[in-house]
mmCIF file of C-alpha atoms in Angstrom:
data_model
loop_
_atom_site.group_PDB
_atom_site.id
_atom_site.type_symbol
_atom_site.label_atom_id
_atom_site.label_comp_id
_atom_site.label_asym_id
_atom_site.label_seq_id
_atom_site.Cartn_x
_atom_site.Cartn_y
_atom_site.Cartn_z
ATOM 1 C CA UNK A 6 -31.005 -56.658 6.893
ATOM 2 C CA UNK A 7 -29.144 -56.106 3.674
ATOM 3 C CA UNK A 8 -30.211 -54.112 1.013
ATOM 4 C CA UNK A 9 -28.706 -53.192 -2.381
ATOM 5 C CA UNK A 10 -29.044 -50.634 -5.199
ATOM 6 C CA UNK A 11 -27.684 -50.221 -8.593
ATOM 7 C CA UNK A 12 -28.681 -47.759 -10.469
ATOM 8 C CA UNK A 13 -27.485 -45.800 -13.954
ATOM 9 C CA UNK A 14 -28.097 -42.076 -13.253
ATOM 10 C CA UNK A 15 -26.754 -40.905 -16.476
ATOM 11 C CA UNK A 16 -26.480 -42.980 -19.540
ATOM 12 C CA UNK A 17 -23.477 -44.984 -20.490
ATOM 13 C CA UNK A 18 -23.135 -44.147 -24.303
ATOM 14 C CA UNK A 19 -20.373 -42.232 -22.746
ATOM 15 C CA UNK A 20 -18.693 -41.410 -26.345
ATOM 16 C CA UNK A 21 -22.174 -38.961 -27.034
ATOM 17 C CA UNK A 22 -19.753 -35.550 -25.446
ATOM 18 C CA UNK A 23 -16.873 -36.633 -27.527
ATOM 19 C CA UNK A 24 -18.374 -36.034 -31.126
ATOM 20 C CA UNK A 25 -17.336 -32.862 -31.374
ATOM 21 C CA UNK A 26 -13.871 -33.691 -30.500
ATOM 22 C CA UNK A 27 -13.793 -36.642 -33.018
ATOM 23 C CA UNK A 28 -14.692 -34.026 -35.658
ATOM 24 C CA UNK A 29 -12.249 -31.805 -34.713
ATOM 25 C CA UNK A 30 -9.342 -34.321 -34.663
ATOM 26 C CA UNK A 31 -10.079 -35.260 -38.243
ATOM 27 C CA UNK A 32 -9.833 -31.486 -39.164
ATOM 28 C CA UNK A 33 -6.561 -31.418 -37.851
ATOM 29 C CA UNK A 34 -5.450 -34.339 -39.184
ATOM 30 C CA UNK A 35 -5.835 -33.203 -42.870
ATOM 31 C CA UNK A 36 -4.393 -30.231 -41.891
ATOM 32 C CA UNK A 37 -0.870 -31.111 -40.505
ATOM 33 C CA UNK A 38 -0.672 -34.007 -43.267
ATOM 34 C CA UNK A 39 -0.285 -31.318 -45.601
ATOM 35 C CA UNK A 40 1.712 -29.136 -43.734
ATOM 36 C CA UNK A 41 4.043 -32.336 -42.930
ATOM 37 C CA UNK A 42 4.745 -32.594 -46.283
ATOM 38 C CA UNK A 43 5.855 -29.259 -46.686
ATOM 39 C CA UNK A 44 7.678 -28.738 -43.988
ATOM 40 C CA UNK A 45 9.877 -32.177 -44.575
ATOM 41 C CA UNK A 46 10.583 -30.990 -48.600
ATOM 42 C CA UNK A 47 11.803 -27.957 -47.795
ATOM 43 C CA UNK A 48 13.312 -28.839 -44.590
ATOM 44 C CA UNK A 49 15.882 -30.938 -46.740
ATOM 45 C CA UNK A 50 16.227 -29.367 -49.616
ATOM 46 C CA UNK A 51 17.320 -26.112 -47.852
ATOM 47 C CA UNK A 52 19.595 -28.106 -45.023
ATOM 48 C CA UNK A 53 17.794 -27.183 -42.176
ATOM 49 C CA UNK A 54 17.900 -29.157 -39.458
ATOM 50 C CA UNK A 55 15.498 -27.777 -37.007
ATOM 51 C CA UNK A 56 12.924 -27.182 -40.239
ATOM 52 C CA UNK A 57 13.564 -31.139 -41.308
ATOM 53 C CA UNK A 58 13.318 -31.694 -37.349
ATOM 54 C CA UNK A 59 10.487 -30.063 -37.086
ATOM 55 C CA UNK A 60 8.240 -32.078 -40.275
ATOM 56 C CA UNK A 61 9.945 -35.156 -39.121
ATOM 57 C CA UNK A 62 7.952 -34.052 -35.636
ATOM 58 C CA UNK A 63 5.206 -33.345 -37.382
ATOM 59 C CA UNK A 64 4.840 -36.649 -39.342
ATOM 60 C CA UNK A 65 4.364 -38.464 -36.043
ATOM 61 C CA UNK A 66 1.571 -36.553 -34.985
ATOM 62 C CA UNK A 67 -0.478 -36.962 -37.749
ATOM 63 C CA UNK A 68 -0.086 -40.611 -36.733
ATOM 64 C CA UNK A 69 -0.675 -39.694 -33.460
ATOM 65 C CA UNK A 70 -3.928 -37.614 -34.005
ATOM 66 C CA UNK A 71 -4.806 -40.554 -36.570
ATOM 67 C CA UNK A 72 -4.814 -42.630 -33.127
ATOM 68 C CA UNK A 73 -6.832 -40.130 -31.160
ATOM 69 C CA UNK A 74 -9.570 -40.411 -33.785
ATOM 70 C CA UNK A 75 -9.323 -43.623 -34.462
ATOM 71 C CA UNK A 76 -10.135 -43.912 -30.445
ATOM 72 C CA UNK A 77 -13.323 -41.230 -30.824
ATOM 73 C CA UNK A 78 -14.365 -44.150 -33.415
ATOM 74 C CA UNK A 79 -13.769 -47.299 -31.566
ATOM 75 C CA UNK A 80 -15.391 -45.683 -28.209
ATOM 76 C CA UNK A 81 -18.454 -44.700 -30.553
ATOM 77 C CA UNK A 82 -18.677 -47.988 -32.453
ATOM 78 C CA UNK A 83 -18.793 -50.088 -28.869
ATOM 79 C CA UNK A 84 -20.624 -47.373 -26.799
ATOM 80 C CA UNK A 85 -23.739 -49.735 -27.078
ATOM 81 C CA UNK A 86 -22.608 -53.042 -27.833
ATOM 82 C CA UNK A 87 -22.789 -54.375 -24.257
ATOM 83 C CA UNK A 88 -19.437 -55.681 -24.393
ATOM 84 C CA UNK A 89 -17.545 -53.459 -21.902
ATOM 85 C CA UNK A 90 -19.306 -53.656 -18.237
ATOM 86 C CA UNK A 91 -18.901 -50.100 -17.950
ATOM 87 C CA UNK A 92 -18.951 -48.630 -21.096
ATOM 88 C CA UNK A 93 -15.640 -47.828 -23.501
ATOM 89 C CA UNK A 94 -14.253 -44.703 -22.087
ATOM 90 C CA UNK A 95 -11.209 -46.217 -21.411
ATOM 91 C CA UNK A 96 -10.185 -46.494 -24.886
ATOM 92 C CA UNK A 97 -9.743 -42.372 -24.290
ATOM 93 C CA UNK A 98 -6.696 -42.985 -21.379
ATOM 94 C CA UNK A 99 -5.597 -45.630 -23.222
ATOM 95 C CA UNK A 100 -4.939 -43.503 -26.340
ATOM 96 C CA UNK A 101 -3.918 -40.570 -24.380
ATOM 97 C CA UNK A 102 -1.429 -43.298 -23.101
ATOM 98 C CA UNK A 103 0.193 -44.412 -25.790
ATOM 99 C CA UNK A 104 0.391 -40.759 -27.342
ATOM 100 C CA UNK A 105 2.354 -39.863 -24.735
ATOM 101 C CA UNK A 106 4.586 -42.982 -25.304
ATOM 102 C CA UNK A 107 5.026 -41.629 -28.668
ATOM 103 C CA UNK A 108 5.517 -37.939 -27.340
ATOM 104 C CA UNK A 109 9.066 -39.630 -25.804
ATOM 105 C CA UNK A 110 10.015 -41.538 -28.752
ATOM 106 C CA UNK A 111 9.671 -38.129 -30.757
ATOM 107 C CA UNK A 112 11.518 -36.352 -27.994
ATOM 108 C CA UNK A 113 14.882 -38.791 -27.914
ATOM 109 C CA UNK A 114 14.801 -38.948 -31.401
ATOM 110 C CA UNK A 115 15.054 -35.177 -31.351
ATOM 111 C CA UNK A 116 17.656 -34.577 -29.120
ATOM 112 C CA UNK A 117 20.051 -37.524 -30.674
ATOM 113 C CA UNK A 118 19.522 -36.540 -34.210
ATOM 114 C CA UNK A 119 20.626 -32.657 -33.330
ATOM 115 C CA UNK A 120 23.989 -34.019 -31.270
ATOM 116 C CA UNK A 121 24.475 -35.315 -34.539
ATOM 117 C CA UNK A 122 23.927 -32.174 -36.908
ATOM 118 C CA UNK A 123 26.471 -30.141 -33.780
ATOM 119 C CA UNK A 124 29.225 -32.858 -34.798
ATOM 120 C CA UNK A 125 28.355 -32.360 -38.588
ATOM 121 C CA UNK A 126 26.422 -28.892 -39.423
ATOM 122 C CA UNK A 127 24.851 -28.382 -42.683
ATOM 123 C CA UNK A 128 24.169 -25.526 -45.101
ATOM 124 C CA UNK A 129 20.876 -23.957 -44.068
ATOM 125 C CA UNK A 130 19.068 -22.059 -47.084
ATOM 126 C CA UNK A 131 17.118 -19.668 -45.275
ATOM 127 C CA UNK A 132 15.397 -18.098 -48.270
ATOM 128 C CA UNK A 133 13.098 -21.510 -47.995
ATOM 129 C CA UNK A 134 13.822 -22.777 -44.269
ATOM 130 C CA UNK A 135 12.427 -19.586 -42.670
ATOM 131 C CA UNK A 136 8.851 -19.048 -44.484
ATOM 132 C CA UNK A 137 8.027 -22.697 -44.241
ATOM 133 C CA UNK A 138 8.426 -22.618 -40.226
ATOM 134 C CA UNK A 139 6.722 -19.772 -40.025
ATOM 135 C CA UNK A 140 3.943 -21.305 -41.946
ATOM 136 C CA UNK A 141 4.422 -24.847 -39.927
ATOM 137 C CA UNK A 142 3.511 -22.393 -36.734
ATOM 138 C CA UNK A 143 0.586 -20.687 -38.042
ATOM 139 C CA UNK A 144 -0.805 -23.962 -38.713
ATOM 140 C CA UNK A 145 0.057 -25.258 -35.317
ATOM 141 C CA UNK A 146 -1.226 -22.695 -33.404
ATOM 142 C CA UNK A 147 -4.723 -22.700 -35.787
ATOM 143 C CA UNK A 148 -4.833 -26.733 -34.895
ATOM 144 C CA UNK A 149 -4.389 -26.014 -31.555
ATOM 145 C CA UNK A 150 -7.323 -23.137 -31.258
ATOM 146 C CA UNK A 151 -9.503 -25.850 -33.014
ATOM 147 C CA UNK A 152 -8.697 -29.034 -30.593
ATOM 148 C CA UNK A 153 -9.046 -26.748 -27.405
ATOM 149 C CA UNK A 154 -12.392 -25.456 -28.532
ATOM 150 C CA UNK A 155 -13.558 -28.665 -28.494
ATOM 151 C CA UNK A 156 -11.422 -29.307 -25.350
ATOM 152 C CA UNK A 157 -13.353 -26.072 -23.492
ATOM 153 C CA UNK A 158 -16.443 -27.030 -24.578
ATOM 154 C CA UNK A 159 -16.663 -30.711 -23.121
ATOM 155 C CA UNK A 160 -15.399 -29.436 -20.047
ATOM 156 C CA UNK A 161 -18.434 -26.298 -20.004
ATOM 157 C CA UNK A 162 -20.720 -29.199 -18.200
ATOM 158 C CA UNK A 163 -18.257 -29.715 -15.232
ATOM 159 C CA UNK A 164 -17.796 -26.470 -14.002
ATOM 160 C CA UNK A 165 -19.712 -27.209 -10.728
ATOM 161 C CA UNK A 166 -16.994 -28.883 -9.007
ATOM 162 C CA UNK A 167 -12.964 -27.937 -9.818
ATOM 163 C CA UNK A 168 -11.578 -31.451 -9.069
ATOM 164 C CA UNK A 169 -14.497 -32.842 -10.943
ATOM 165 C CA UNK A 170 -13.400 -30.362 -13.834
ATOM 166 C CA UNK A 171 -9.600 -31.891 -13.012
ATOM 167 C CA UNK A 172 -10.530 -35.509 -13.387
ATOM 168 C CA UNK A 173 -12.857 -35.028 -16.135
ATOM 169 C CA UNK A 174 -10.050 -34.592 -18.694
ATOM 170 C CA UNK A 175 -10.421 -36.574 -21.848
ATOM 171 C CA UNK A 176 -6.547 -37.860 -21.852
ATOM 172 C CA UNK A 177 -7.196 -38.524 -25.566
ATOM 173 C CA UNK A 178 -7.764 -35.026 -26.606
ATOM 174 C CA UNK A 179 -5.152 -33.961 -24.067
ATOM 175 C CA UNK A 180 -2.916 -36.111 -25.539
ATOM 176 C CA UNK A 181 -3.660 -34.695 -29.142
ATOM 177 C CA UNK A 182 -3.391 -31.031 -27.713
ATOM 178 C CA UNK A 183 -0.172 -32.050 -26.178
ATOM 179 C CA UNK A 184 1.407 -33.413 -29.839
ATOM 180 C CA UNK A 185 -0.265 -30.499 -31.675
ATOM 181 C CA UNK A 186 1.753 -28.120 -28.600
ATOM 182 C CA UNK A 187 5.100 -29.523 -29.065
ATOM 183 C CA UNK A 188 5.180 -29.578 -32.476
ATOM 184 C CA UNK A 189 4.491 -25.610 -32.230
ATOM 185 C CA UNK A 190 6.714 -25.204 -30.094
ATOM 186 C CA UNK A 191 9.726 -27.044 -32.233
ATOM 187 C CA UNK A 192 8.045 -24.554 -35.332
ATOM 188 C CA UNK A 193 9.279 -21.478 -32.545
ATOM 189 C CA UNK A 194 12.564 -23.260 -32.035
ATOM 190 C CA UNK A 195 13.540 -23.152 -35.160
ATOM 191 C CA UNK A 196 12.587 -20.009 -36.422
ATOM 192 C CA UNK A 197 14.283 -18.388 -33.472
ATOM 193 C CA UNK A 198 17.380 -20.802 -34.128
ATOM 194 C CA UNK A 199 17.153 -19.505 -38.280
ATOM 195 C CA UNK A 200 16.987 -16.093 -37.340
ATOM 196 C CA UNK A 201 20.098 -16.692 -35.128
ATOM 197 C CA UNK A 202 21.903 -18.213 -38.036
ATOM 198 C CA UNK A 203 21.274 -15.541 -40.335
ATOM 199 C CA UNK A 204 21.637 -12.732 -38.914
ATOM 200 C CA UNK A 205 24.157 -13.433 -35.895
ATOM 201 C CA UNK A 206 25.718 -16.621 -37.423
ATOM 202 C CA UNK A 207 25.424 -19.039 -34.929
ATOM 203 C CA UNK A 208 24.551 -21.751 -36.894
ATOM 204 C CA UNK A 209 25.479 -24.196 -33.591
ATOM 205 C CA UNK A 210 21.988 -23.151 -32.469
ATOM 206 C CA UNK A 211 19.832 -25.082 -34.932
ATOM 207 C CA UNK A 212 20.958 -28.419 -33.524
ATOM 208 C CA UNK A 213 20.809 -26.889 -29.648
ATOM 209 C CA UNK A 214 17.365 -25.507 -30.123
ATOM 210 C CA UNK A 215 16.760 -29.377 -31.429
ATOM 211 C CA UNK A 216 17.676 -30.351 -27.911
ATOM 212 C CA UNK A 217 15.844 -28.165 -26.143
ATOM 213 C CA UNK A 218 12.939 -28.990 -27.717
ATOM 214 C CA UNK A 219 13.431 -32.445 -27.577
ATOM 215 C CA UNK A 220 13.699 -32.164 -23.817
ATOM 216 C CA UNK A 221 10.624 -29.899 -23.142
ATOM 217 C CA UNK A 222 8.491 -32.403 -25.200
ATOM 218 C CA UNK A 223 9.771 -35.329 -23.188
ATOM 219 C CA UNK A 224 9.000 -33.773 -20.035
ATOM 220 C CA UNK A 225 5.101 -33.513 -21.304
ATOM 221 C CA UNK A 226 5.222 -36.795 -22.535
ATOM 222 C CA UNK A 227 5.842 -37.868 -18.558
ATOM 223 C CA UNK A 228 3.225 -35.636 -17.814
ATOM 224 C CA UNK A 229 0.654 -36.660 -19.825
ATOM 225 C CA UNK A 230 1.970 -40.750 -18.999
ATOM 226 C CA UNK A 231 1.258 -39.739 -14.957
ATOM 227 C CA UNK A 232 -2.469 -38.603 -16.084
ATOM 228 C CA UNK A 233 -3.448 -41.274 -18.160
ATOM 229 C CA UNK A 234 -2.365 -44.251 -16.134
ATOM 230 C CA UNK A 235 -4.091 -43.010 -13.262
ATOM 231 C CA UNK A 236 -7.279 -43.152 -15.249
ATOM 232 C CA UNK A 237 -6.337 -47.102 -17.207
ATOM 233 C CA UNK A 238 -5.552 -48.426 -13.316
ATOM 234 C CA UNK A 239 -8.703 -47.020 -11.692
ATOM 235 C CA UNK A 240 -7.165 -44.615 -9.253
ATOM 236 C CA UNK A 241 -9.450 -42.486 -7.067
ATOM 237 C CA UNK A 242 -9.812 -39.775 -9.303
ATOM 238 C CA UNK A 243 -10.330 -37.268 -6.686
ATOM 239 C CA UNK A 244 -9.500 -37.617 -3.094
ATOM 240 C CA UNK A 245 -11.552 -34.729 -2.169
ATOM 241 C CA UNK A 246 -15.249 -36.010 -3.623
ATOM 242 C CA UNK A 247 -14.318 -39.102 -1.596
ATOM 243 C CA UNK A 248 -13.768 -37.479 1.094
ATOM 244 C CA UNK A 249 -16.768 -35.632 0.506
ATOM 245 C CA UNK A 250 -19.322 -38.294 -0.485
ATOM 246 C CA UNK A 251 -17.757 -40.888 2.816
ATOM 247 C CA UNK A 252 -18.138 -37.002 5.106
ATOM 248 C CA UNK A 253 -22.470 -36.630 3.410
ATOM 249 C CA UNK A 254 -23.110 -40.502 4.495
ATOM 250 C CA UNK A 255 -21.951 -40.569 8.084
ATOM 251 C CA UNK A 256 -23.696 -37.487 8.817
ATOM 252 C CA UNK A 257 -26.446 -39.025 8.498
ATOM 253 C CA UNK A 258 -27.532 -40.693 12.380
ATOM 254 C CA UNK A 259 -25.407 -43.825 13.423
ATOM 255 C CA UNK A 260 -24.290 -44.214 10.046
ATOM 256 C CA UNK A 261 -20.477 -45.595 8.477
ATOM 257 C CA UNK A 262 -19.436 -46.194 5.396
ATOM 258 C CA UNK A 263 -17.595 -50.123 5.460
ATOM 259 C CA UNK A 264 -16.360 -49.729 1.807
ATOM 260 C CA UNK A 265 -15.927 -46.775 -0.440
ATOM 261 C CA UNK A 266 -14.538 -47.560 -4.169
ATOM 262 C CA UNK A 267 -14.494 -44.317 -6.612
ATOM 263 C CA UNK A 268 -13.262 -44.435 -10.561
ATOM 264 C CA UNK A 269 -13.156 -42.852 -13.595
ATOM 265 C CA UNK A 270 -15.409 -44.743 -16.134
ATOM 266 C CA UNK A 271 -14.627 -42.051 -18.917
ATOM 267 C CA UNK A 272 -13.800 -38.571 -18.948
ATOM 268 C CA UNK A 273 -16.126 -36.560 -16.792
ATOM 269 C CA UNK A 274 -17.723 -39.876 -15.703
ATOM 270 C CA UNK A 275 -17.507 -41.462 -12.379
ATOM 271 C CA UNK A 276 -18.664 -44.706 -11.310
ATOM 272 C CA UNK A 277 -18.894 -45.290 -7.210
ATOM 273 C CA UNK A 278 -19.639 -48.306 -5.459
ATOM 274 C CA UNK A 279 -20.506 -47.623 -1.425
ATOM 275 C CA UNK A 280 -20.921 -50.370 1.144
ATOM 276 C CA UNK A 281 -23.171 -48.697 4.570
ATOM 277 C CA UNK A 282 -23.685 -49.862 7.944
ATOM 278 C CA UNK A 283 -26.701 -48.177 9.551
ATOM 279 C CA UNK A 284 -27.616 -49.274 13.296
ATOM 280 C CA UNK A 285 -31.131 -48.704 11.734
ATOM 281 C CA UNK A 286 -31.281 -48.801 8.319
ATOM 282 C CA UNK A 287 -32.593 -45.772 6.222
ATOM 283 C CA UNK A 288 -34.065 -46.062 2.946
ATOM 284 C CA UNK A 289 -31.691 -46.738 -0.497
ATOM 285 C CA UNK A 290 -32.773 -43.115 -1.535
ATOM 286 C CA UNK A 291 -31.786 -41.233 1.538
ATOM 287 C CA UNK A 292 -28.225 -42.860 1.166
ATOM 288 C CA UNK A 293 -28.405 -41.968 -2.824
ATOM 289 C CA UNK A 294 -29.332 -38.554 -2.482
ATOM 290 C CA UNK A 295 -26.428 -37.584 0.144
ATOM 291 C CA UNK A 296 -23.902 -39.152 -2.683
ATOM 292 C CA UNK A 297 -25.142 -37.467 -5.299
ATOM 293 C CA UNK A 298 -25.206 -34.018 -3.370
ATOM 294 C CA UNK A 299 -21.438 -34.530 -3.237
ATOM 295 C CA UNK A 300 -20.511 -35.738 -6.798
ATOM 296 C CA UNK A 301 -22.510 -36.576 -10.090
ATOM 297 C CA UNK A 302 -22.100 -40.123 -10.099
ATOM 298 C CA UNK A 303 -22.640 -41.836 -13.611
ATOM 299 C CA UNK A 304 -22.896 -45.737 -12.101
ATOM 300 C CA UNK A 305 -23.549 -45.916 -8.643
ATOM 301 C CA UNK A 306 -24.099 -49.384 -6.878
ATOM 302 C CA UNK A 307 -25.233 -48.742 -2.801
ATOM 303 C CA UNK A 308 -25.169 -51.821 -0.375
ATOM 304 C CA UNK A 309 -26.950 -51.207 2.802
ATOM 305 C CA UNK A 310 -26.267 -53.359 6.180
ATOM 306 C CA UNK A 311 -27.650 -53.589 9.382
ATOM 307 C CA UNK A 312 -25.198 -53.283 12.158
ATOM 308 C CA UNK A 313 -25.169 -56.164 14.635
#
């Protein structure tokens, strides 16, 4: 006897949760545009390195969070047009992805460019260097507050299970978060570097806080690379609700499971496909409602088979 089951249990317009982060990226978007602009004019025209760092920085995010919309509009334009088997939530790792490629381009360029400025320092006006990184960092940290609002509230639904919360993350918001973060945290780098300068002269530290920044920001670009490409090569995105959903099926009387295959089809959205052997066959339902006590599983295909 063989039996299968496929079933939807949740919809696959997958991109529905993600409005309100598309919205949100846009708002930030417009915001550090502007604030790029600033930040690079006065960055030169008062010789600061970390401040001209720092909009440089800046610059690429806004084409970085231009991607991560761009991404929220490509997964909403396709979520319905049939022509990805399991919907387009991948576009979301593979954005996150290549953000965090960028996120290590930034980061080298960073480091080289301030070896450069300790071999050949420059005149830092800190009437104008100073109030426009303080400014860059209020605006940071306000973009921030307005992508993780949006990054809380997705994740509000998932709260049932913590390693469903953990692989649930939308690596294209993260990734936006993580550009937003680092460019905040070269705006506190060189305002504690100008400070430094004026008051203490140690001018070396500009450049040095450069590097140090550069460094931290690499290391999250890794970070965020690890996360994402787990999710674009379809590891098991919790070992612990496969343990779980193999542990609910072979409780159930002479029962195995042959074949257990567990994914990420988009953030907070699992697909599972489960091949049983049963010395007597159950019904499709019994075997579906033990898997979806353990996880919520968005596509879930059951095969059924008699044990000879």
């Amino acid at each position: 006897m063989s039996d299968r089951l496929s079933e939807t249990c949740h919809t696959h317009d997958m991109t529905l949760a993600q409005a309100s982060s598309e919205r949100r990226t846009w708002l930030v978007v417009a915001i550090t545009g502007v604030t790029m602009l600033v930040e690079l004019v006065a960055g030169y025209w008062s010789g600061s390195m970390a401040l001209a760092a720092d909009g440089w920085h800046m610059a690429t995010h806004v084409g970085a969070l231009t991607l991560a919309g761009l991404a929220y509009w490509y997964a909403r334009r396709l979520a319905r047009s049939g022509k990805f088997s399991f919907g387009a939530g991948k576009v979301y790792a593979l954005a996150g992805y290549t953000n965090a490629l960028l996120l290590g381009v930034v980061a080298l360029a960073m480091i080289v460019e301030s070896i450069q400025r300790l071999q050949e320092p420059l005149n830092i006006d800190f009437s104008v260097a100073l109030p426009v990184a303080v400014i860059g960092l209020v605006v940071n940290l306000a973009s921030m507050l307005v992508l993780r609002g949006g990054h809380h509230h997705d994740h509000d639904e998932h709260e049932h299970d913590h390693d469903h919360h953990e692989q649930g993350q939308d690596h294209n918001l993260k990734g936006a978060i993580a550009h937003v973060a680092a460019d905040a945290l070269t705006s506190v780098l060189a305002i504690a570097a100008l400070l430094a300068a004026q008051f203490a002269g140690w001018t070396f530290l500009d450049p040095v806080m450069g590097i140090v920044g550069g460094a931290v920001i690499l290391r999250w670009g890794l970070g965020l690379i690890k996360s994402s490409s787990r999710a674009l090569l379809d590891a098991v995105p919790s070992e612990k609700i496969a343990a779980s959903i193999r542990s609910r099926i072979e409780s159930i009387e002479e029962t195995r499971v042959h074949d257990l295959h567990l994914w990420e089809l988009a953030p907070g959205r699992l697909g599972c496909i489960v091949s049983v052997e049963a010395a007597q066959p159950r019904e499709l339902s019994v075997y579906r409602k033990a898997i979806l006590e353990a996880a919520r599983i968005d596509h879930l295909t059951v095969e059924v088979c008699a044990r000879g």
